[in-house]
PDB file of C-alpha atoms in Angstrom:
ATOM      1  CA  UNK A 318      91.868 100.620 107.965  1.00 91.00           C
ATOM      2  CA  UNK A 319      89.831 102.705 110.376  1.00 93.00           C
ATOM      3  CA  UNK A 320      91.174 106.219 109.876  1.00 95.00           C
ATOM      4  CA  UNK A 321      89.558 109.211 108.162  1.00 96.00           C
ATOM      5  CA  UNK A 322      91.335 109.408 104.794  1.00 96.00           C
ATOM      6  CA  UNK A 323      90.697 113.136 104.468  1.00 96.00           C
ATOM      7  CA  UNK A 324      92.458 113.787 107.803  1.00 97.00           C
ATOM      8  CA  UNK A 325      95.415 111.649 106.729  1.00 97.00           C
ATOM      9  CA  UNK A 326      95.676 113.511 103.411  1.00 97.00           C
ATOM     10  CA  UNK A 327      95.663 116.843 105.262  1.00 97.00           C
ATOM     11  CA  UNK A 328      98.338 115.516 107.639  1.00 97.00           C
ATOM     12  CA  UNK A 329     100.547 114.412 104.737  1.00 97.00           C
ATOM     13  CA  UNK A 330     100.095 117.716 102.920  1.00 97.00           C
ATOM     14  CA  UNK A 331     101.153 119.509 106.115  1.00 96.00           C
ATOM     15  CA  UNK A 332     104.195 117.253 106.528  1.00 94.00           C
ATOM     16  CA  UNK A 333     105.257 116.894 102.891  1.00 93.00           C
ATOM     17  CA  UNK A 334     104.064 120.118 101.310  1.00 94.00           C
ATOM     18  CA  UNK A 335     102.249 120.368  97.982  1.00 97.00           C
ATOM     19  CA  UNK A 336     103.525 121.694  94.673  1.00 97.00           C
ATOM     20  CA  UNK A 337     101.299 121.855  91.613  1.00 98.00           C
ATOM     21  CA  UNK A 338     104.232 122.326  89.210  1.00 98.00           C
ATOM     22  CA  UNK A 339     107.093 119.878  88.665  1.00 97.00           C
ATOM     23  CA  UNK A 340     110.003 120.616  90.997  1.00 96.00           C
ATOM     24  CA  UNK A 341     113.274 118.981  91.995  1.00 94.00           C
ATOM     25  CA  UNK A 342     113.145 117.349  95.421  1.00 89.00           C
ATOM     26  CA  UNK A 343     116.102 117.416  97.828  1.00 84.00           C
ATOM     27  CA  UNK A 344     117.734 114.614  95.819  1.00 86.00           C
ATOM     28  CA  UNK A 345     117.198 116.420  92.511  1.00 94.00           C
ATOM     29  CA  UNK A 346     114.374 114.120  91.390  1.00 95.00           C
ATOM     30  CA  UNK A 347     111.444 115.473  89.369  1.00 97.00           C
ATOM     31  CA  UNK A 348     108.465 115.554  91.733  1.00 97.00           C
ATOM     32  CA  UNK A 349     104.912 116.917  91.731  1.00 98.00           C
ATOM     33  CA  UNK A 350     101.948 117.138  94.064  1.00 97.00           C
ATOM     34  CA  UNK A 351     102.622 115.720  97.508  1.00 97.00           C
ATOM     35  CA  UNK A 352     105.977 114.070  96.955  1.00 93.00           C
ATOM     36  CA  UNK A 353     105.136 112.044  93.809  1.00 95.00           C
ATOM     37  CA  UNK A 354     108.481 111.063  92.252  1.00 94.00           C
ATOM     38  CA  UNK A 355     107.520 111.185  88.578  1.00 96.00           C
ATOM     39  CA  UNK A 356     110.765 109.640  87.390  1.00 95.00           C
ATOM     40  CA  UNK A 357     110.296 106.363  89.284  1.00 92.00           C
ATOM     41  CA  UNK A 358     106.502 106.566  89.333  1.00 94.00           C
ATOM     42  CA  UNK A 359     105.100 108.653  86.480  1.00 96.00           C
ATOM     43  CA  UNK A 360     101.364 109.160  86.297  1.00 97.00           C
ATOM     44  CA  UNK A 361      99.630 106.057  84.994  1.00 96.00           C
ATOM     45  CA  UNK A 362      97.463 106.143  81.884  1.00 96.00           C
ATOM     46  CA  UNK A 363      94.412 105.775  84.149  1.00 97.00           C
ATOM     47  CA  UNK A 364      95.548 108.687  86.350  1.00 97.00           C
ATOM     48  CA  UNK A 365      96.151 110.914  83.323  1.00 97.00           C
ATOM     49  CA  UNK A 366      92.766 109.992  81.849  1.00 97.00           C
ATOM     50  CA  UNK A 367      91.021 110.679  85.154  1.00 97.00           C
ATOM     51  CA  UNK A 368      92.691 114.088  85.401  1.00 97.00           C
ATOM     52  CA  UNK A 369      92.254 114.975  81.723  1.00 96.00           C
ATOM     53  CA  UNK A 370      95.997 115.103  81.106  1.00 96.00           C
ATOM     54  CA  UNK A 371      97.209 114.058  77.674  1.00 96.00           C
ATOM     55  CA  UNK A 372     100.852 113.188  78.460  1.00 95.00           C
ATOM     56  CA  UNK A 373     103.642 113.481  80.973  1.00 96.00           C
ATOM     57  CA  UNK A 374     104.914 116.400  78.902  1.00 96.00           C
ATOM     58  CA  UNK A 375     101.610 118.142  79.714  1.00 96.00           C
ATOM     59  CA  UNK A 376     102.387 117.596  83.419  1.00 97.00           C
ATOM     60  CA  UNK A 377     105.838 119.173  82.944  1.00 97.00           C
ATOM     61  CA  UNK A 378     104.438 122.083  80.935  1.00 97.00           C
ATOM     62  CA  UNK A 379     101.272 122.865  82.912  1.00 97.00           C
ATOM     63  CA  UNK A 380     101.453 121.066  86.253  1.00 97.00           C
ATOM     64  CA  UNK A 381      98.365 119.672  87.954  1.00 98.00           C
ATOM     65  CA  UNK A 382      95.417 121.079  89.856  1.00 97.00           C
ATOM     66  CA  UNK A 383      94.789 120.936  93.582  1.00 97.00           C
ATOM     67  CA  UNK A 384      92.221 118.223  92.876  1.00 97.00           C
ATOM     68  CA  UNK A 385      94.855 116.359  90.838  1.00 98.00           C
ATOM     69  CA  UNK A 386      97.407 116.563  93.642  1.00 98.00           C
ATOM     70  CA  UNK A 387      94.927 115.162  96.187  1.00 97.00           C
ATOM     71  CA  UNK A 388      93.834 112.455  93.731  1.00 98.00           C
ATOM     72  CA  UNK A 389      97.440 111.326  93.199  1.00 98.00           C
ATOM     73  CA  UNK A 390      98.033 111.483  96.942  1.00 98.00           C
ATOM     74  CA  UNK A 391      95.035 109.206  97.580  1.00 98.00           C
ATOM     75  CA  UNK A 392      96.464 106.728  95.084  1.00 97.00           C
ATOM     76  CA  UNK A 393      99.925 106.920  96.680  1.00 97.00           C
ATOM     77  CA  UNK A 394      98.447 106.455 100.163  1.00 98.00           C
ATOM     78  CA  UNK A 395      96.654 103.356  98.890  1.00 97.00           C
ATOM     79  CA  UNK A 396      99.962 101.905  97.708  1.00 96.00           C
ATOM     80  CA  UNK A 397     101.693 102.796 101.000  1.00 97.00           C
ATOM     81  CA  UNK A 398      98.838 101.229 102.956  1.00 97.00           C
ATOM     82  CA  UNK A 399      99.033  97.974 100.949  1.00 97.00           C
ATOM     83  CA  UNK A 400     102.798  97.751 101.458  1.00 97.00           C
ATOM     84  CA  UNK A 401     102.421  98.493 105.164  1.00 97.00           C
ATOM     85  CA  UNK A 402      99.737  95.872 105.749  1.00 97.00           C
ATOM     86  CA  UNK A 403     101.697  93.270 103.775  1.00 97.00           C
ATOM     87  CA  UNK A 404     104.774  93.890 105.933  1.00 97.00           C
ATOM     88  CA  UNK A 405     103.094  94.548 109.311  1.00 97.00           C
ATOM     89  CA  UNK A 406      99.569  93.158 109.504  1.00 95.00           C
ATOM     90  CA  UNK A 407      99.373  94.219 113.170  1.00 96.00           C
ATOM     91  CA  UNK A 408      98.646  97.769 111.933  1.00 97.00           C
ATOM     92  CA  UNK A 409      95.042  96.808 111.134  1.00 97.00           C
ATOM     93  CA  UNK A 410      94.517  96.223 114.890  1.00 97.00           C
ATOM     94  CA  UNK A 411      95.748  99.693 115.893  1.00 98.00           C
ATOM     95  CA  UNK A 412      93.356 102.554 116.520  1.00 98.00           C
ATOM     96  CA  UNK A 413      92.838 105.099 113.727  1.00 98.00           C
ATOM     97  CA  UNK A 414      95.381 107.731 114.897  1.00 98.00           C
ATOM     98  CA  UNK A 415      98.146 105.116 115.256  1.00 98.00           C
ATOM     99  CA  UNK A 416      97.286 103.707 111.843  1.00 98.00           C
ATOM    100  CA  UNK A 417      97.662 107.222 110.445  1.00 98.00           C
ATOM    101  CA  UNK A 418     101.128 107.473 112.006  1.00 98.00           C
ATOM    102  CA  UNK A 419     102.184 104.208 110.390  1.00 98.00           C
ATOM    103  CA  UNK A 420     100.843 105.159 106.958  1.00 98.00           C
ATOM    104  CA  UNK A 421     102.450 108.610 107.252  1.00 97.00           C
ATOM    105  CA  UNK A 422     105.823 107.062 108.065  1.00 97.00           C
ATOM    106  CA  UNK A 423     105.475 104.499 105.262  1.00 97.00           C
ATOM    107  CA  UNK A 424     104.683 107.312 102.842  1.00 95.00           C
ATOM    108  CA  UNK A 425     107.686 109.321 104.035  1.00 93.00           C
ATOM    109  CA  UNK A 426     110.283 106.571 104.386  1.00 94.00           C
ATOM    110  CA  UNK A 427     109.082 103.832 102.072  1.00 92.00           C
ATOM    111  CA  UNK A 428     108.375 100.405 103.522  1.00 95.00           C
ATOM    112  CA  UNK A 429     111.911  99.030 103.042  1.00 95.00           C
ATOM    113  CA  UNK A 430     113.315 101.694 105.400  1.00 95.00           C
ATOM    114  CA  UNK A 431     110.301 101.759 107.712  1.00 97.00           C
ATOM    115  CA  UNK A 432     110.674  98.007 108.307  1.00 96.00           C
ATOM    116  CA  UNK A 433     114.102  98.752 109.792  1.00 96.00           C
ATOM    117  CA  UNK A 434     112.458 100.345 112.852  1.00 98.00           C
ATOM    118  CA  UNK A 435     112.655  96.907 114.476  1.00 97.00           C
ATOM    119  CA  UNK A 436     112.509  98.047 118.105  1.00 97.00           C
ATOM    120  CA  UNK A 437     109.524 100.256 117.375  1.00 98.00           C
ATOM    121  CA  UNK A 438     107.716  97.383 115.638  1.00 98.00           C
ATOM    122  CA  UNK A 439     108.518  95.056 118.512  1.00 98.00           C
ATOM    123  CA  UNK A 440     107.041  97.578 120.954  1.00 98.00           C
ATOM    124  CA  UNK A 441     103.904  97.972 118.798  1.00 98.00           C
ATOM    125  CA  UNK A 442     103.423  94.204 118.750  1.00 97.00           C
ATOM    126  CA  UNK A 443     103.554  94.283 122.563  1.00 97.00           C
ATOM    127  CA  UNK A 444     101.196  97.308 122.617  1.00 97.00           C
ATOM    128  CA  UNK A 445     103.913  99.293 124.412  1.00 98.00           C
ATOM    129  CA  UNK A 446     103.158 102.559 122.650  1.00 98.00           C
ATOM    130  CA  UNK A 447     105.276 104.608 125.051  1.00 98.00           C
ATOM    131  CA  UNK A 448     108.362 102.666 123.994  1.00 98.00           C
ATOM    132  CA  UNK A 449     107.279 102.683 120.330  1.00 98.00           C
ATOM    133  CA  UNK A 450     107.138 106.498 120.448  1.00 98.00           C
ATOM    134  CA  UNK A 451     110.554 106.660 122.117  1.00 98.00           C
ATOM    135  CA  UNK A 452     111.987 104.373 119.430  1.00 98.00           C
ATOM    136  CA  UNK A 453     110.573 106.616 116.710  1.00 98.00           C
ATOM    137  CA  UNK A 454     112.433 109.551 118.226  1.00 98.00           C
ATOM    138  CA  UNK A 455     115.659 107.557 118.626  1.00 96.00           C
ATOM    139  CA  UNK A 456     116.337 107.489 114.893  1.00 96.00           C
ATOM    140  CA  UNK A 457     118.127 109.319 112.127  1.00 95.00           C
ATOM    141  CA  UNK A 458     114.679 109.910 110.594  1.00 96.00           C
ATOM    142  CA  UNK A 459     113.580 111.904 113.672  1.00 96.00           C
ATOM    143  CA  UNK A 460     116.660 114.120 113.416  1.00 95.00           C
ATOM    144  CA  UNK A 461     115.879 114.766 109.748  1.00 93.00           C
ATOM    145  CA  UNK A 462     112.158 115.533 110.047  1.00 93.00           C
ATOM    146  CA  UNK A 463     112.188 117.054 113.564  1.00 91.00           C
ATOM    147  CA  UNK A 464     108.679 118.526 114.111  1.00 94.00           C
ATOM    148  CA  UNK A 465     107.008 115.787 112.124  1.00 96.00           C
ATOM    149  CA  UNK A 466     108.690 113.124 114.256  1.00 97.00           C
ATOM    150  CA  UNK A 467     107.621 114.891 117.446  1.00 97.00           C
ATOM    151  CA  UNK A 468     103.988 115.155 116.273  1.00 97.00           C
ATOM    152  CA  UNK A 469     103.816 111.548 115.080  1.00 98.00           C
ATOM    153  CA  UNK A 470     105.502 110.136 118.174  1.00 98.00           C
ATOM    154  CA  UNK A 471     103.033 112.050 120.372  1.00 97.00           C
ATOM    155  CA  UNK A 472     100.153 110.466 118.445  1.00 98.00           C
ATOM    156  CA  UNK A 473     101.742 107.012 118.765  1.00 98.00           C
ATOM    157  CA  UNK A 474     102.235 107.579 122.491  1.00 98.00           C
ATOM    158  CA  UNK A 475      98.702 108.820 123.256  1.00 98.00           C
ATOM    159  CA  UNK A 476      96.669 107.182 120.507  1.00 97.00           C
ATOM    160  CA  UNK A 477      95.007 110.547 119.891  1.00 97.00           C
ATOM    161  CA  UNK A 478      95.295 113.129 117.155  1.00 94.00           C
ATOM    162  CA  UNK A 479      96.702 116.255 118.710  1.00 76.00           C
ATOM    163  CA  UNK A 480      95.732 118.967 116.223  1.00 59.00           C
TER     164      UNK A 480
END
């Protein structure tokens, strides 16, 4: 992928928020950092070792650092990127800002739901980014995330980061 990972991380932190202590997300699921569901995806042994954390109980008791949250986010972005490329290999041919949009949406929705944006994907395959952006906005997701959807659809439409 061609994008600047640091810019994508900043974009996701802006869109998702960051909490250094365990909190309940909107579905009541224990979460930490930038949307890491620690019930379905607890920290791995390697992640805990890297961050100097002895156990998941330590995460619940003490939380994580800013560095730890960004480290976990990088790992989660890597997983989202792999899932995205496996499902839609055309993403590797997009420019960096459009790749960032696709990874952002994969991170937010999960690939199973993001794959359901069939009209958007069809438009991307045809390089009709105007229609792809319109299709992004014509979704339940856009109604739920409002400003995020507007920002991401603008990037899809123009192919340029607009911050």
